[in-house]
PDB file of C-alpha atoms and ligand atoms in Angstrom:
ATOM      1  CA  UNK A   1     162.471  38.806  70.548  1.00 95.00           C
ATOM      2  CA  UNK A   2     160.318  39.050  74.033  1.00 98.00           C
ATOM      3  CA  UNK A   3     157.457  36.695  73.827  1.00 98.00           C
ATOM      4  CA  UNK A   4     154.463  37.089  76.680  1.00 98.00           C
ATOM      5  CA  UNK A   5     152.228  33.971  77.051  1.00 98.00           C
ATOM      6  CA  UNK A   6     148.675  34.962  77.605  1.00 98.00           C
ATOM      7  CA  UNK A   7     145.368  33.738  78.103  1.00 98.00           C
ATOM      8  CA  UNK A   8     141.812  34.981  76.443  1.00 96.00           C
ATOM      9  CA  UNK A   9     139.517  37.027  78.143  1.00 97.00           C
ATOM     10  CA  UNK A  10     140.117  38.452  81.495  1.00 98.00           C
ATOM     11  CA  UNK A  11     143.869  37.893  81.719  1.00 98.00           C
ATOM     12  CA  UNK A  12     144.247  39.553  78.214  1.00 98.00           C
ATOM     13  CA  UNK A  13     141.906  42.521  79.323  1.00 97.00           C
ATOM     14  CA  UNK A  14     143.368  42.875  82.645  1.00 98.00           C
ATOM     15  CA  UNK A  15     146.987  43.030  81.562  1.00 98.00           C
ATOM     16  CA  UNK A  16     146.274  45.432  78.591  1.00 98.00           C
ATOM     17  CA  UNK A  17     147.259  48.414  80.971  1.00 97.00           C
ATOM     18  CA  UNK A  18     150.362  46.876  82.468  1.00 98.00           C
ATOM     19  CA  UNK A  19     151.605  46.397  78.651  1.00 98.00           C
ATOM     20  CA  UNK A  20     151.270  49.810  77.858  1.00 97.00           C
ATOM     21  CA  UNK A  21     152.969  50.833  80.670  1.00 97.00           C
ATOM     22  CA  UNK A  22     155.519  48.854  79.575  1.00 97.00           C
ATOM     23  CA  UNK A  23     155.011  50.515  75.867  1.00 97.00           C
ATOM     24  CA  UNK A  24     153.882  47.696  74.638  1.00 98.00           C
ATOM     25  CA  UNK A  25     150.595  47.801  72.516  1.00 98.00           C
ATOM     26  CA  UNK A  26     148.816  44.253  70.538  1.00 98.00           C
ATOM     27  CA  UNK A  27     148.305  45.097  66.928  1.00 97.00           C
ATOM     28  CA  UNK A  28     145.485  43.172  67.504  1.00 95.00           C
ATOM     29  CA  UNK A  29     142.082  41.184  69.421  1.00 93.00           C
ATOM     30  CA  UNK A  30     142.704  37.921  70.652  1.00 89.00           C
ATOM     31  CA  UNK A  31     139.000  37.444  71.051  1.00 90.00           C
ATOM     32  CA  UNK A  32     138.646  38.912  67.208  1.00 90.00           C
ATOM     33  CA  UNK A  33     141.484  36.897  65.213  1.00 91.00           C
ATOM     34  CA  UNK A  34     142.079  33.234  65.192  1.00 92.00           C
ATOM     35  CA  UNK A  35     145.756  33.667  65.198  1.00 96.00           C
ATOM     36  CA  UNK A  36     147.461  32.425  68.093  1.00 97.00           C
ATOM     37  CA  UNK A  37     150.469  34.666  67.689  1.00 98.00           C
ATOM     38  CA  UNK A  38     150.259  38.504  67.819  1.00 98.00           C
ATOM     39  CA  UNK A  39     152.261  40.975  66.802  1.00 97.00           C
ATOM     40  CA  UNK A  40     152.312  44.126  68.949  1.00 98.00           C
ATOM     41  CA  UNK A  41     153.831  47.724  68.429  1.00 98.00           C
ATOM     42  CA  UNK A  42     156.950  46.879  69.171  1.00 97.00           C
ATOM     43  CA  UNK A  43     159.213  45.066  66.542  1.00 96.00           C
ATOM     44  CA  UNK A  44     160.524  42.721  69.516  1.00 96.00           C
ATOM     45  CA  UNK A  45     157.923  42.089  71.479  1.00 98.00           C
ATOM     46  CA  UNK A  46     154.721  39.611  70.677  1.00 98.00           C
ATOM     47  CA  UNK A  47     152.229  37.970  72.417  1.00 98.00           C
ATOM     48  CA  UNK A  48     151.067  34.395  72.242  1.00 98.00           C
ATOM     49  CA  UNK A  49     147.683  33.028  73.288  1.00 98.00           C
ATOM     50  CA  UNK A  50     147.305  29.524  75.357  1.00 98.00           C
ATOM     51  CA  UNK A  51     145.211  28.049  77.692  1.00 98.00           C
ATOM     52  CA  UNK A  52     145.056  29.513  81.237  1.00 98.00           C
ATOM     53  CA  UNK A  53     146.335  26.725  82.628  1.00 97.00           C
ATOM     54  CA  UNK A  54     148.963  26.171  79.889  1.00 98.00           C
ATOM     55  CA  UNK A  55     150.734  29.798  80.354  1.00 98.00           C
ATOM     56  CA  UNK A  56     153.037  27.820  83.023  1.00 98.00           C
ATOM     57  CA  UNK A  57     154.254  25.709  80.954  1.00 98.00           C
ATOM     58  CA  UNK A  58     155.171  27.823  78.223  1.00 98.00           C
ATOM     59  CA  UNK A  59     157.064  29.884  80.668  1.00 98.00           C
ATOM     60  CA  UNK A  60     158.479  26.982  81.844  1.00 98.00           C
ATOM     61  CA  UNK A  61     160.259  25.474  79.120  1.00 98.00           C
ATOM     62  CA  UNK A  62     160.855  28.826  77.540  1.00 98.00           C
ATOM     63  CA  UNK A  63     158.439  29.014  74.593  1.00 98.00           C
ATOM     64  CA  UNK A  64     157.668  32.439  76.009  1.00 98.00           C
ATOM     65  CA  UNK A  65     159.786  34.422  78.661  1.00 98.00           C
ATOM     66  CA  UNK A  66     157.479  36.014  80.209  1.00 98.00           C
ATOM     67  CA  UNK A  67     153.385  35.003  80.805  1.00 98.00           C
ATOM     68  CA  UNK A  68     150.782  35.635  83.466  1.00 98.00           C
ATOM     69  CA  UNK A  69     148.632  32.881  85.347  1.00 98.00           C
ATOM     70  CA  UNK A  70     146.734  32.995  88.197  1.00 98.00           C
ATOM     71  CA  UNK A  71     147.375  31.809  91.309  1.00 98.00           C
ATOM     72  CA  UNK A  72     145.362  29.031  90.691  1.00 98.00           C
ATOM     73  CA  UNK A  73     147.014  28.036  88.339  1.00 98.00           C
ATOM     74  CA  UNK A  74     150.548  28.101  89.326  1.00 98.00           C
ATOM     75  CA  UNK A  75     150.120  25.945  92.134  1.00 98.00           C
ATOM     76  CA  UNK A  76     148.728  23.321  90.484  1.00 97.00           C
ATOM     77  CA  UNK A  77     151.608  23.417  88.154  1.00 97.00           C
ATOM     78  CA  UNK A  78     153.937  23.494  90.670  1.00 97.00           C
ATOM     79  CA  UNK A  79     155.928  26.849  89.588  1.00 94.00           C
ATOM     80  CA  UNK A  80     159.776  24.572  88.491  1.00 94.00           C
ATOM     81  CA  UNK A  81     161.451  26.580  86.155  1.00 92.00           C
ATOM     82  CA  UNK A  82     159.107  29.643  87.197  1.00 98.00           C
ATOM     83  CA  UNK A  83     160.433  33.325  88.361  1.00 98.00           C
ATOM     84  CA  UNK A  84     157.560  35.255  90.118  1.00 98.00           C
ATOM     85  CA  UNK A  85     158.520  38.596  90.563  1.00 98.00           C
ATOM     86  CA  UNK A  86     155.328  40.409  90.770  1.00 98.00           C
ATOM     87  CA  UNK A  87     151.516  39.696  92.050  1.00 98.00           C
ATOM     88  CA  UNK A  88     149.525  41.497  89.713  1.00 98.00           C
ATOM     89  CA  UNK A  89     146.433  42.359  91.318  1.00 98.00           C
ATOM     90  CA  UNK A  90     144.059  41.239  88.649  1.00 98.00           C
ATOM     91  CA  UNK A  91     141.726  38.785  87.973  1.00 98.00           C
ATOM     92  CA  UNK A  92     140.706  38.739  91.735  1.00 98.00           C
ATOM     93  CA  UNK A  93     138.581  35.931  92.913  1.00 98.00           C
ATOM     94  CA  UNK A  94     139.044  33.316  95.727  1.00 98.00           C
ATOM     95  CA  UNK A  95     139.129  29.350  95.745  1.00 98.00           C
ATOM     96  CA  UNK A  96     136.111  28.103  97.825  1.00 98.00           C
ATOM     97  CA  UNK A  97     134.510  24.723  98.918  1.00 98.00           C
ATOM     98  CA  UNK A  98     130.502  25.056  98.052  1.00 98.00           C
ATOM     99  CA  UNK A  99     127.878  22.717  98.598  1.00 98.00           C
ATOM    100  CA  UNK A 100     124.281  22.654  97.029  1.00 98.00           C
ATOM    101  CA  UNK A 101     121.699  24.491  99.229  1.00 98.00           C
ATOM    102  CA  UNK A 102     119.855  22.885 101.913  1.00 97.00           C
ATOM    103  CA  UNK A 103     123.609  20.189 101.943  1.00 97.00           C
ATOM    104  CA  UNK A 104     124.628  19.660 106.060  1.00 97.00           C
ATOM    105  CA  UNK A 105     128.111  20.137 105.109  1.00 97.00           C
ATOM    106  CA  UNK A 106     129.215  20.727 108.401  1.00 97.00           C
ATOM    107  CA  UNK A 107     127.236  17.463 109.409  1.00 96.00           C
ATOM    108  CA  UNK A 108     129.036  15.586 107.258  1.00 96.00           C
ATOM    109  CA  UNK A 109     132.354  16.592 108.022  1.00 95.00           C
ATOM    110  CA  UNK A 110     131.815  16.056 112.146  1.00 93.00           C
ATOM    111  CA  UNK A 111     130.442  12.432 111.173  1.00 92.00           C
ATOM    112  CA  UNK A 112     133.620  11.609 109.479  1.00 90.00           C
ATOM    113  CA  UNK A 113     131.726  10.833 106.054  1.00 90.00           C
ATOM    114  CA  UNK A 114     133.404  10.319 102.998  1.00 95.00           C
ATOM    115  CA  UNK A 115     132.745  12.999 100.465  1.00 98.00           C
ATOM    116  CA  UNK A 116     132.914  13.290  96.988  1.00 98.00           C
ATOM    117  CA  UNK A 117     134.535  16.571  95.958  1.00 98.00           C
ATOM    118  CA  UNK A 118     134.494  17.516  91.646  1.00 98.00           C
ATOM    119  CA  UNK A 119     137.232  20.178  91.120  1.00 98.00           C
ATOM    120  CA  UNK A 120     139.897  20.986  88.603  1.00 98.00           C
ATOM    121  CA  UNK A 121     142.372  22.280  91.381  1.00 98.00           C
ATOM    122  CA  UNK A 122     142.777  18.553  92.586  1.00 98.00           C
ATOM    123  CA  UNK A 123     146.246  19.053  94.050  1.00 98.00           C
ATOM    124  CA  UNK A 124     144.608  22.170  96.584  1.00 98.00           C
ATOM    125  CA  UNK A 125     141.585  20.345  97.206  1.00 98.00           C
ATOM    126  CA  UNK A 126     143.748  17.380  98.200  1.00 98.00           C
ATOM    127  CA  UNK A 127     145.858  19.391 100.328  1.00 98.00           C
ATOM    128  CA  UNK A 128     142.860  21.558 102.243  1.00 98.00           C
ATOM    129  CA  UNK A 129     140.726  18.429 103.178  1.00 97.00           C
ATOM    130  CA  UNK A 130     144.021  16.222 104.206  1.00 97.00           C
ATOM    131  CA  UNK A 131     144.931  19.410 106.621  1.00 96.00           C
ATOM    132  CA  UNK A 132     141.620  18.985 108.006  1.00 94.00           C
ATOM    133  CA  UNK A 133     141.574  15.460 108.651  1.00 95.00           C
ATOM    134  CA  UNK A 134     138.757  14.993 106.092  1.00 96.00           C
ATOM    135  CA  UNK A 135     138.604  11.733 103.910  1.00 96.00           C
ATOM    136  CA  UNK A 136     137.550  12.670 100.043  1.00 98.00           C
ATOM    137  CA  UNK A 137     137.356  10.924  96.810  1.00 98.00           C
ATOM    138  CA  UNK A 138     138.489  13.491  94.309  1.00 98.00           C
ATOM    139  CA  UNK A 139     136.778  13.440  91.203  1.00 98.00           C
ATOM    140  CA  UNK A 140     138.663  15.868  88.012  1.00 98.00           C
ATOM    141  CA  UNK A 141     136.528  18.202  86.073  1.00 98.00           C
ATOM    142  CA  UNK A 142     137.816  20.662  83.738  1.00 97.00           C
ATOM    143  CA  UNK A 143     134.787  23.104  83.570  1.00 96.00           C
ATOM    144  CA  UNK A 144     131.193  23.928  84.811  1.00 97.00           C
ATOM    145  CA  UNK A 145     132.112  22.308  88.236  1.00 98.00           C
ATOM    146  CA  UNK A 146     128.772  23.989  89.627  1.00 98.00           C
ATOM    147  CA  UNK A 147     126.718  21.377  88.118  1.00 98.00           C
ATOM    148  CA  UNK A 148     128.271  18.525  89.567  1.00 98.00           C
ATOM    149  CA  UNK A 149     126.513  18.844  93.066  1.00 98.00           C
ATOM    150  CA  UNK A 150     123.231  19.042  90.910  1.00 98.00           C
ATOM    151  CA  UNK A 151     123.043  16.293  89.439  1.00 98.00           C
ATOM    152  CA  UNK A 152     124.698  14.101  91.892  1.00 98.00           C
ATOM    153  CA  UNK A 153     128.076  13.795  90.847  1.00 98.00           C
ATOM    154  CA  UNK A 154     129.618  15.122  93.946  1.00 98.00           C
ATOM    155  CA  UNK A 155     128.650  16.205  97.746  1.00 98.00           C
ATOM    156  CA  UNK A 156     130.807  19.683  97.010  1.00 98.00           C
ATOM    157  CA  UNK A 157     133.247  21.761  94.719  1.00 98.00           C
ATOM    158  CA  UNK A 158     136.205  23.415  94.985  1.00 98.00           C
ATOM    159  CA  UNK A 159     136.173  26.063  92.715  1.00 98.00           C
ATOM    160  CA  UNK A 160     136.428  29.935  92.092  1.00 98.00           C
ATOM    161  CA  UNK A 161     134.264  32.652  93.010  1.00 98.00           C
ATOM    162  CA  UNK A 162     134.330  36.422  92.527  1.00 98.00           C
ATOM    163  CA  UNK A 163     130.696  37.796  92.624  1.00 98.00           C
ATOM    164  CA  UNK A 164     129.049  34.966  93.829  1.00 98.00           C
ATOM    165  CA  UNK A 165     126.496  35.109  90.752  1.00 98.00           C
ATOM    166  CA  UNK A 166     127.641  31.764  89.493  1.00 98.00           C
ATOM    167  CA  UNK A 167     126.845  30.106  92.894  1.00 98.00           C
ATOM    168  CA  UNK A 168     123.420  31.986  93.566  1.00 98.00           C
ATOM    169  CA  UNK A 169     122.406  31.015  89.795  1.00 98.00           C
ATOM    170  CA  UNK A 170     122.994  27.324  90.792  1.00 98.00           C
ATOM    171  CA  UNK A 171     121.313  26.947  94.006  1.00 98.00           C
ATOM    172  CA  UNK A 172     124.505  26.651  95.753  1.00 98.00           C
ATOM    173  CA  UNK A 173     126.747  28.005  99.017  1.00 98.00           C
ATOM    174  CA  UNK A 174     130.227  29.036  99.765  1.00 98.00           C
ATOM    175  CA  UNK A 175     131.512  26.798 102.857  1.00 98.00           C
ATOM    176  CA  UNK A 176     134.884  27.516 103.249  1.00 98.00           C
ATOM    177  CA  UNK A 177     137.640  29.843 101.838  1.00 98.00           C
ATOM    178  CA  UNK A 178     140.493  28.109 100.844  1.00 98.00           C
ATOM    179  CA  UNK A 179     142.497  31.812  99.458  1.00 98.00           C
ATOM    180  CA  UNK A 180     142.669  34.288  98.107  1.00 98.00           C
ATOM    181  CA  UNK A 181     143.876  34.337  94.273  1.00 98.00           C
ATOM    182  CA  UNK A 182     145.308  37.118  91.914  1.00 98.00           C
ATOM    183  CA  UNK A 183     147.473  36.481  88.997  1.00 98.00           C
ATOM    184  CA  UNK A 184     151.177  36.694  88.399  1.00 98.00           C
ATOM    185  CA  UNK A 185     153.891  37.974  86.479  1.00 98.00           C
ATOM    186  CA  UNK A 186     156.085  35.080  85.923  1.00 98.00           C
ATOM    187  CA  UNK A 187     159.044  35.044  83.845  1.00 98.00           C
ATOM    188  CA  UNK A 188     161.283  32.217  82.776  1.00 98.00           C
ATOM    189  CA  UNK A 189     164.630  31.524  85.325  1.00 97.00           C
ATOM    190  CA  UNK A 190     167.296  31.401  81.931  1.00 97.00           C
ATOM    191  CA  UNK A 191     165.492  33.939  80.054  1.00 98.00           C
ATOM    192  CA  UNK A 192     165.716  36.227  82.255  1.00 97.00           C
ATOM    193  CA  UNK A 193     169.268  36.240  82.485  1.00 97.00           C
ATOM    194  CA  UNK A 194     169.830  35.994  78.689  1.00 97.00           C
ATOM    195  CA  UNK A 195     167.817  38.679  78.380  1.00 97.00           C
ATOM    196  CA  UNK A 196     167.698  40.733  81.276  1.00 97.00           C
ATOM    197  CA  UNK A 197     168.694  44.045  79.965  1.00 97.00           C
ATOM    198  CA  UNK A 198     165.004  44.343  78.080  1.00 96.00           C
ATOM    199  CA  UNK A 199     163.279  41.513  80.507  1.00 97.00           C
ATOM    200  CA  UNK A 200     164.392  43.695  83.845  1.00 97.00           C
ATOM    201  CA  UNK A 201     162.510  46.866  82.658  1.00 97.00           C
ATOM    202  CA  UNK A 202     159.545  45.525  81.717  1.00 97.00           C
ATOM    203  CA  UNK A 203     158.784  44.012  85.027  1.00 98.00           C
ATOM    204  CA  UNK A 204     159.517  47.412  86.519  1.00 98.00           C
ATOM    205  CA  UNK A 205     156.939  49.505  83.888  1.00 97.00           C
ATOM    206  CA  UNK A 206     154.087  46.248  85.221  1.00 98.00           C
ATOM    207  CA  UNK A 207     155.123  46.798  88.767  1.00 98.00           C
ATOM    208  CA  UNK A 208     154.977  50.622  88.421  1.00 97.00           C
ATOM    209  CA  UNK A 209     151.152  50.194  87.459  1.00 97.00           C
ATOM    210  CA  UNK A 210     150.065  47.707  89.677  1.00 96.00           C
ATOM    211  CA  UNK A 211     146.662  48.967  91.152  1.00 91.00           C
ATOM    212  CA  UNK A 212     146.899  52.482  88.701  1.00 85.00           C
TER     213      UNK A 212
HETATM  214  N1  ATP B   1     135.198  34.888  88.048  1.00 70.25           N
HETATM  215  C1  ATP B   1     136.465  35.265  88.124  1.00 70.25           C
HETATM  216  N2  ATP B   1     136.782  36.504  88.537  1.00 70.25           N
HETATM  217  C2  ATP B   1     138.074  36.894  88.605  1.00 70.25           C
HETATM  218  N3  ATP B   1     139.117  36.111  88.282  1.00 70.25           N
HETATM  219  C3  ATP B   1     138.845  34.878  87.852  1.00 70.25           C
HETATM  220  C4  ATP B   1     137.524  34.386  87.751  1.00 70.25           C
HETATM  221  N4  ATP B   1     137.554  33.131  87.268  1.00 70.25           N
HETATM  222  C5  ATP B   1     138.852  32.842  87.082  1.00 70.25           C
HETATM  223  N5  ATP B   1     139.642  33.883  87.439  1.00 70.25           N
HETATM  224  C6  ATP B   1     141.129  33.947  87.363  1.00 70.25           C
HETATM  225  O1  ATP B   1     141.479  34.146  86.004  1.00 70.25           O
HETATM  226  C7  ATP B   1     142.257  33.066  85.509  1.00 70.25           C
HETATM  227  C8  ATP B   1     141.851  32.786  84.071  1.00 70.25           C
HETATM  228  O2  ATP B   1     140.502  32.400  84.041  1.00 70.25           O
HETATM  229  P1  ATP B   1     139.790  32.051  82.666  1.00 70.25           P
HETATM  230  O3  ATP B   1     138.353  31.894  82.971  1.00 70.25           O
HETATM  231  O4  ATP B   1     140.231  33.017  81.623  1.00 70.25           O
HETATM  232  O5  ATP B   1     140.428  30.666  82.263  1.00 70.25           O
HETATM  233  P2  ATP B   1     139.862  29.216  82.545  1.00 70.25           P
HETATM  234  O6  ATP B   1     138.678  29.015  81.680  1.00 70.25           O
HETATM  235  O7  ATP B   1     139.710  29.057  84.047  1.00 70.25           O
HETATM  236  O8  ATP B   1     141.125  28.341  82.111  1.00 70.25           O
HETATM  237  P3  ATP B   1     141.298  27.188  81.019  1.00 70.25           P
HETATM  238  O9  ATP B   1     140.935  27.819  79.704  1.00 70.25           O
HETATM  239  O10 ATP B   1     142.736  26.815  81.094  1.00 70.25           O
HETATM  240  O11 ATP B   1     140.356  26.097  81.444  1.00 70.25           O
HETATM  241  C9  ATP B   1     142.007  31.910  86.483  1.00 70.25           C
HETATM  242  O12 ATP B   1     143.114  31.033  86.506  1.00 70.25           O
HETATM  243  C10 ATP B   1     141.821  32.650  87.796  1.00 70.25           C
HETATM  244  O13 ATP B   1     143.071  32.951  88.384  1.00 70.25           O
HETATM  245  O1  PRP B   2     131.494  34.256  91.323  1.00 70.25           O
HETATM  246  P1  PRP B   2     131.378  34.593  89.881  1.00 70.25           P
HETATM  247  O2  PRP B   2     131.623  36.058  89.624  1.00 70.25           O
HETATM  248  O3  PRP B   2     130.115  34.110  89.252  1.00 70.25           O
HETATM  249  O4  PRP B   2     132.593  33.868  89.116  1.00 70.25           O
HETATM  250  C1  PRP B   2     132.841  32.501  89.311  1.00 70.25           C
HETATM  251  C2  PRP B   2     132.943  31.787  88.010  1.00 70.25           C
HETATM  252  O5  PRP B   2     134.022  32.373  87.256  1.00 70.25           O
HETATM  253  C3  PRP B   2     134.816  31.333  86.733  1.00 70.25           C
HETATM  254  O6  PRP B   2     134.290  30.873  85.560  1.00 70.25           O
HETATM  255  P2  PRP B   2     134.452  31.739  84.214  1.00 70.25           P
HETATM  256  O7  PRP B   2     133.554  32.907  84.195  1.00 70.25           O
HETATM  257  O8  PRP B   2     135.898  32.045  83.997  1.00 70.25           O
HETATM  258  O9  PRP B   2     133.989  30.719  83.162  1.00 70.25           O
HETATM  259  P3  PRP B   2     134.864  29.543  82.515  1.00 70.25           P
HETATM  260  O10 PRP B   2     136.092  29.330  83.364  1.00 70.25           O
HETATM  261  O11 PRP B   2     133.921  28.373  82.545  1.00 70.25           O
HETATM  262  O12 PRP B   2     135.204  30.070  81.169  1.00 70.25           O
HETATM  263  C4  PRP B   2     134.729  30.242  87.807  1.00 70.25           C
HETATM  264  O13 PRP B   2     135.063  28.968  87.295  1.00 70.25           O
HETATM  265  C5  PRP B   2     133.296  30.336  88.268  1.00 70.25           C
HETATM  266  O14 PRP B   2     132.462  29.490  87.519  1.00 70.25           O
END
């Protein structure tokens, strides 16, 4: 048996196409069943659903061979245990610093102040201010980290943005790129030699439609 960890929503749309390229098809809806483990049209092959941010770990200790996370995501979790053989080219967005509208950010950074950042990427955000010599109290969020500068919970974000729409509807500004993110195929390190004779051609049906 091949097990794929996925996540809900985008990731699960997105990689529909690379499955079937792979001849892989889910007998059903993750956003229409409550089951967390899903068949598909091949008798050894299934999919489970987790958390984005959990798919790592599943990969990682080899509850599933195969799974794809974000970029985000994977360096957060550090990627031990993780084979990344492919960048996917979906779920496209980039991890940004914003700041409510009308905030001096650039002000406060020359003065040497002391800001409060509200992010769930704490380990990037930690890493992107130290390289700029910038002191910052981290504060963790796991959600909605556009309302945080709002209500005064924190001078800025770090956080993803694709259109933009989620900043504009919150009165708020993208100051600095941190980079670009896309998700990855990762696959477990033993797995994949275990089972490499069915693991080894399913990366190359997902790399043969990258970008189709
Ligand atoms: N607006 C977006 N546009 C494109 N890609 C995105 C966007 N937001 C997030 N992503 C990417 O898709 C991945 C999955 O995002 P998704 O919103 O499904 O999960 P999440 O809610 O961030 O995770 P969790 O459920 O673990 O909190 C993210 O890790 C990121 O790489
Ligand atoms: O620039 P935009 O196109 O508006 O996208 C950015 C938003 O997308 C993500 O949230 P998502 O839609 O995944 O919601 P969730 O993570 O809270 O489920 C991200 O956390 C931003 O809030």
């Amino acid at each position: 048996m091949i097990t794929i960890a996925l996540s809900k929503g985008r990731i699960f749309e997105e990689t529909l196409p690379l499955l079937a390229a792979a001849g892989v098809v889910p007998s059903e809806a993750p956003e229409s069943s409550r089951k967390l483990i899903i068949g598909t049209n091949r008798d050894d092959v299934r999919l489970i659903i987790v958390r984005a941010s959990d798919v790592p770990t599943y990969v990682q200790y080899g509850a599933a061979d195969l799974g794809v996370a974000g970029r985000d995501v994977l360096i957060e979790h550090g990627g031990a245990g993780l084979y990344q053989p492919l960048d996917l080219d979906i779920a496209k967005c980039r991890l940004m610093v914003a700041v409510q509208n009308g905030f001096d950010y650039d002000g406060a950074v020359k003065q040497g102040a002391r800001l409060r950042i509200a992010t769930k990427y704490t380990d990037q955000a930690r890493e992107h201010f130290a390289a700029k010599g910038v002191h910052v109290d981290l504060i963790k969020l796991y959600g909605s980290m556009e309302l945080a500068p709002l209500v005064g919970l924190a001078d800025a974000i770090v956080d993803l943005v694709s259109t933009g729409g989620t900043l504009k509807a919150n009165d708020l500004v993208a100051v600095e790129h941190i980079r670009d993110i896309s998700s990855r195929l990762i696959v477990n390190q033993a797995a994949l030699k275990l089972k490499e004779e069915r693991i080894q051609p399913m990366i190359e049906a997902f790399a043969g439609a990258i970008g189709r």
